């Protein structure tokens, strides 16, 4: 461990533009569809919900580089550039000839990469005179990031937090409140959608789908109010490309180029952030790096989902998105990587996967905690349960390199730390955690109804 | 907030030597005394408990600079140099002409400055063939740091954790276990001291004093085993001077020199770390910076204690230390800044305070949380309840500067983040926290017995 090496950039190295992968894609993703008219979505369809600039970015398929506002870069400087680390401690423990690097996004004030998109989203709202934002949060990483970002912009934020997390993860709730956000357990009596569910199912513990419905409903009903989302969508992935763009410079400092790039996968934001900037060199024929999204075995949309138009939320309020999906009513097991419990992948990643331009692996829960513990002891950082999936995939790759006797270069994204997830580790050490394999029949039943959507 | 500014150093700027303040002190502290013979302590008296090098450093009153081993510097590189930040967001919120800087020690993998001393202490043990270390921990910051440091050195660690914290702070316990340490609730049946207390008081929830006794007893009874302490002692303060030495360079980058330097105060390690390197320029007559230790109102050893020889632990196993103390049987209120609940100050700080070379303020608990919340919203970082005391003192100074209409330069140490202390914030927001003023009579009763000690 003692010779693990950090590669550090200067503030002037923070990218000045985000990378939009869509223009360079060999096959573009099919368009989002309006859920009513089933016609391709326009910017005007999006602006009642999202800020205008986020709406434009969402549908921008032509500009490869989108300028990062100076004010956003200034706030990025609070914690960016983030370190790239050569994980020699882990290499030694695995006795592998592979060189393992990780980009450490856990150093942000809220402990994860989510702030990379929360800042610009709140900034655009501010620019456009928005005074209130609503959002939802599952485990709480996104909610914490947007709470801080909104506070910085002087905008009031209401967060619908999935009720089971609200009760089980009080620390994340407290973090949001410390930043001054209003946190509401979802389902709540504050919206029509919430009231209906509470009336029908008084003991319902909430879901991301319901929380999205409540947040969207409140945004639409409130003057000067927009909604913000922390993953899945194109503009969110766009903002996260600062991760890969910095890593690219840092790999150059290290004198290496990755053979494999890995990110954990929920809706796609951190995976896209680390992968897309490197992927453009594949598209240009300069490299043939492999890209691996590491999803949980219990929520295997990339490895076992179907490519279909589907809703982004359970209630069906969002546009129809062309995605690899398990069906918007899929109810994933209550694994501790709460940030990865989402039924579908964003449209870009879905297209890339279908076109064979990237791979995916599904990681059993116990393997993810084995990997997390090994990593913590080797490198000193306790990873978030989500990020542990990327570590597990990196360890698989490092073992494969050893078997092949090849000195492969592996890069993964450490999307967040696990210091507020220690109850998960407790349960792991106590032997209380299990793996959750999904029967084919359950997936089939869920996706069966999707064809009727368009 | 958007224009808060970071000052970053390169890895090559990590100090190559720690600063030992004792040689430059106008009045040296009186020597530690052997508790049995009452004679000045020798290195040989200390080595049964501490590593030889730590023992030598503890009694070194002649060498101003003590080299940092290359291997320790290499591990420091995992998170050092730490950022210095100009807190413009906070300045704006306070509308003060003061320039406020903070050194951000919360960026270490365990979230606090404690790792600065845990690494060299574990390293010296390793060099000397030690295979086991014991320690105690209250809130868990020190225990977490030494767990990681011991793991890095391949040494087994047993941590006696005060029982009430063991049950109330499961996250810190889990962090230690994730790093592979054995964590034992104290009092325990594993030592004579523990068994006696459990027998006499079956429901006793533990204290730092008891935990120290257990850890020392286990170290003495175990082959190849040493004990390690995370504050109070000279060698611990010594290791922490990397904080101030880096800050000195960073203030130079900022083109300013601090008029006031502030640290929160439990046993003295982080205060000493930020203050001592700047204090040497006062001694040399080059500056007249003010130094302020911020202690909790409920544990006011610096502001209301007496200067006496006293034990470092409740049971009286340690050497006699000349200290500003509330008496080793003083039982502080159960405030949320667990790391500041210690009855005495280290001998060097005590002497400096008595000689008028530094100041101290006592901060009510509610003021500390007011300050913490303001800081979180202004700068994005949620501080540890301990560090919040330094922030509160800095805010007082910034307000005084405003009243005086002076552009004073204030530097404080952010010793750690509060992400694993969110239950404390919860209770603060719920209005459940109180202030605890100590009656003079209680302090008098506690210190009354001390004169008999020598």
PDB file of C-alpha atoms in Angstrom, chain A residues 25 27-33 232 234 265 295 300-311 320-328 343-358 443-444 446-454:
ATOM      1  CA  UNK A  25     -21.786   7.380 -32.176  1.00  0.00           C
ATOM      2  CA  UNK A  27     -25.564   4.414 -34.522  1.00  0.00           C
ATOM      3  CA  UNK A  28     -27.466   7.197 -32.796  1.00  0.00           C
ATOM      4  CA  UNK A  29     -30.020   6.225 -30.177  1.00  0.00           C
ATOM      5  CA  UNK A  30     -33.629   6.411 -31.309  1.00  0.00           C
ATOM      6  CA  UNK A  31     -35.380   9.599 -30.128  1.00  0.00           C
ATOM      7  CA  UNK A  32     -37.324   9.998 -26.896  1.00  0.00           C
ATOM      8  CA  UNK A  33     -41.050   9.935 -27.590  1.00  0.00           C
ATOM      9  CA  UNK A 232     -30.231   8.143 -16.828  1.00  0.00           C
ATOM     10  CA  UNK A 234     -28.154  12.528 -21.571  1.00  0.00           C
ATOM     11  CA  UNK A 265     -24.043   1.006 -13.247  1.00  0.00           C
ATOM     12  CA  UNK A 295     -24.374  -3.834 -12.503  1.00  0.00           C
ATOM     13  CA  UNK A 300     -29.457  -6.940 -14.526  1.00  0.00           C
ATOM     14  CA  UNK A 301     -30.882  -4.599 -17.177  1.00  0.00           C
ATOM     15  CA  UNK A 302     -27.725  -4.511 -19.286  1.00  0.00           C
ATOM     16  CA  UNK A 303     -26.962  -8.206 -19.168  1.00  0.00           C
ATOM     17  CA  UNK A 304     -30.514  -9.585 -19.215  1.00  0.00           C
ATOM     18  CA  UNK A 305     -32.902  -6.734 -20.100  1.00  0.00           C
ATOM     19  CA  UNK A 306     -34.650  -6.150 -23.417  1.00  0.00           C
ATOM     20  CA  UNK A 307     -34.225  -3.170 -25.761  1.00  0.00           C
ATOM     21  CA  UNK A 308     -37.606  -1.429 -25.769  1.00  0.00           C
ATOM     22  CA  UNK A 309     -39.196   1.959 -25.365  1.00  0.00           C
ATOM     23  CA  UNK A 310     -40.036   2.290 -21.686  1.00  0.00           C
ATOM     24  CA  UNK A 311     -40.873   4.881 -19.084  1.00  0.00           C
ATOM     25  CA  UNK A 320     -40.706   7.109 -23.532  1.00  0.00           C
ATOM     26  CA  UNK A 321     -37.005   6.287 -23.619  1.00  0.00           C
ATOM     27  CA  UNK A 322     -35.391   3.649 -25.859  1.00  0.00           C
ATOM     28  CA  UNK A 323     -33.636   1.548 -23.246  1.00  0.00           C
ATOM     29  CA  UNK A 324     -32.320  -1.782 -22.142  1.00  0.00           C
ATOM     30  CA  UNK A 325     -34.885  -2.389 -19.452  1.00  0.00           C
ATOM     31  CA  UNK A 326     -36.331  -4.875 -17.028  1.00  0.00           C
ATOM     32  CA  UNK A 327     -39.671  -3.063 -17.271  1.00  0.00           C
ATOM     33  CA  UNK A 328     -40.615   0.062 -15.344  1.00  0.00           C
ATOM     34  CA  UNK A 343     -34.942  -0.746 -13.944  1.00  0.00           C
ATOM     35  CA  UNK A 344     -33.395   0.722 -17.095  1.00  0.00           C
ATOM     36  CA  UNK A 345     -30.265   2.130 -18.738  1.00  0.00           C
ATOM     37  CA  UNK A 346     -30.033   5.512 -20.444  1.00  0.00           C
ATOM     38  CA  UNK A 347     -30.631   5.558 -24.204  1.00  0.00           C
ATOM     39  CA  UNK A 348     -27.006   6.140 -25.181  1.00  0.00           C
ATOM     40  CA  UNK A 349     -25.547   3.357 -23.068  1.00  0.00           C
ATOM     41  CA  UNK A 350     -28.329   1.040 -24.206  1.00  0.00           C
ATOM     42  CA  UNK A 351     -27.474   1.699 -27.860  1.00  0.00           C
ATOM     43  CA  UNK A 352     -23.743   1.260 -27.239  1.00  0.00           C
ATOM     44  CA  UNK A 353     -24.381  -2.049 -25.517  1.00  0.00           C
ATOM     45  CA  UNK A 354     -26.663  -3.301 -28.287  1.00  0.00           C
ATOM     46  CA  UNK A 355     -24.035  -2.303 -30.855  1.00  0.00           C
ATOM     47  CA  UNK A 356     -21.342  -4.266 -29.018  1.00  0.00           C
ATOM     48  CA  UNK A 357     -19.270  -1.153 -28.274  1.00  0.00           C
ATOM     49  CA  UNK A 358     -19.235  -1.900 -24.550  1.00  0.00           C
ATOM     50  CA  UNK A 443     -38.033 -10.535 -16.193  1.00  0.00           C
ATOM     51  CA  UNK A 444     -40.197 -11.918 -19.006  1.00  0.00           C
ATOM     52  CA  UNK A 446     -42.183  -7.490 -16.600  1.00  0.00           C
ATOM     53  CA  UNK A 447     -41.092  -6.748 -20.130  1.00  0.00           C
ATOM     54  CA  UNK A 448     -44.054  -8.501 -21.748  1.00  0.00           C
ATOM     55  CA  UNK A 449     -46.263  -5.425 -21.489  1.00  0.00           C
ATOM     56  CA  UNK A 450     -43.714  -2.992 -22.942  1.00  0.00           C
ATOM     57  CA  UNK A 451     -44.485  -3.616 -26.605  1.00  0.00           C
ATOM     58  CA  UNK A 452     -47.883  -2.094 -26.151  1.00  0.00           C
ATOM     59  CA  UNK A 453     -46.357   1.227 -25.094  1.00  0.00           C
ATOM     60  CA  UNK A 454     -45.780   2.483 -28.646  1.00  0.00           C
TER      61      UNK A 454
END
